[in-house]
PDB file of C-alpha atoms in Angstrom:
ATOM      1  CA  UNK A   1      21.619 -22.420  16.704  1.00 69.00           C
ATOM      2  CA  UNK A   2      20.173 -19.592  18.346  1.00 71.00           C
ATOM      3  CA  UNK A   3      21.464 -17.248  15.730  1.00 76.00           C
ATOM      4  CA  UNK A   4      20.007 -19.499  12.959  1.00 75.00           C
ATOM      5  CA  UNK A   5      16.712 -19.982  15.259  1.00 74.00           C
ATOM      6  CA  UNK A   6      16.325 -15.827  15.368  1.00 76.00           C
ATOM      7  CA  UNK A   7      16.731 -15.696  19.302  1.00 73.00           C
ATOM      8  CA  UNK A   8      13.826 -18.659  19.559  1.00 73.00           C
ATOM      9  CA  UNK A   9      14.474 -20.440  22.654  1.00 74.00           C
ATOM     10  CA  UNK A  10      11.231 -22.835  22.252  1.00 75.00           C
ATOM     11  CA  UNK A  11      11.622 -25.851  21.144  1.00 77.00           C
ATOM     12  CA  UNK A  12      10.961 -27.367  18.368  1.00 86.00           C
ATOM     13  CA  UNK A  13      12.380 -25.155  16.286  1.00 89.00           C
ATOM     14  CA  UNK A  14      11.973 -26.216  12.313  1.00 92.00           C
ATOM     15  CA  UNK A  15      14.428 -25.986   9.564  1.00 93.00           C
ATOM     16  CA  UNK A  16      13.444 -27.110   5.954  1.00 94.00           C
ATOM     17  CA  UNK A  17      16.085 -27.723   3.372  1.00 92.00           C
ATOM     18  CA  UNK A  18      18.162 -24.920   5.544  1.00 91.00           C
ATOM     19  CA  UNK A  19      15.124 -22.886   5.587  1.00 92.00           C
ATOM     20  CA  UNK A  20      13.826 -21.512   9.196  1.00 92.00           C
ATOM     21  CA  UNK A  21      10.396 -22.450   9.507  1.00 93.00           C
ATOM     22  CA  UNK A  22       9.693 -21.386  13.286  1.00 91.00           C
ATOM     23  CA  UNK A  23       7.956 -23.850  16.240  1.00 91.00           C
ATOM     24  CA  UNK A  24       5.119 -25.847  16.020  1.00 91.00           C
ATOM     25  CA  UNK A  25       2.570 -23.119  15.794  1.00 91.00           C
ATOM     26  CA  UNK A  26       4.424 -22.117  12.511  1.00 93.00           C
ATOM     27  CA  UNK A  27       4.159 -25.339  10.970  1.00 94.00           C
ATOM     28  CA  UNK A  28       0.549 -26.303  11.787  1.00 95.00           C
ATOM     29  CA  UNK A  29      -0.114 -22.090  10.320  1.00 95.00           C
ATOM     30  CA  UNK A  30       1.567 -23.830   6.894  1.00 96.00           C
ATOM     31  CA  UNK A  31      -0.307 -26.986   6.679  1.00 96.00           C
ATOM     32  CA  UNK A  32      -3.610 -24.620   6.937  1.00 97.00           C
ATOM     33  CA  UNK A  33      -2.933 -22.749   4.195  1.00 97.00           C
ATOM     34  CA  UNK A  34      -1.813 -25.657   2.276  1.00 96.00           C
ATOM     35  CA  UNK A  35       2.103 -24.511   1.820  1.00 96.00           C
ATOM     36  CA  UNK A  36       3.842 -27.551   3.831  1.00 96.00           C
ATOM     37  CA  UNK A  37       3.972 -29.877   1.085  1.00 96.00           C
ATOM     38  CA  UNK A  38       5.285 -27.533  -0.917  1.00 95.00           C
ATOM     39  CA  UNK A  39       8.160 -26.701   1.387  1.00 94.00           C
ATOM     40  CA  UNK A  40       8.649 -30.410   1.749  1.00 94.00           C
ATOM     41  CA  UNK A  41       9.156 -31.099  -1.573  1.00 92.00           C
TER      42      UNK A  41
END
């Protein structure tokens, strides 16, 4: 998991359809600027 987490060791880390997405900073950065749903779809 590390490997697929690039050396993260916070936690969460998010995966979409397979698809690193990073820890909650990352995903709160997506729903900003409106690209969440997207990803979620």
């Amino acid at each position: 998991m590390a490997v697929r987490a690039n050396a993260r060791r916070t936690v969460p880390q998010i995966f979409i359809n397979d698809k690193h997405i990073g820890g909650c900073d990352d995903i709160h950065a997506l729903e900003e600027k409106g690209e969440l749903d997207r990803l979620l779809q």
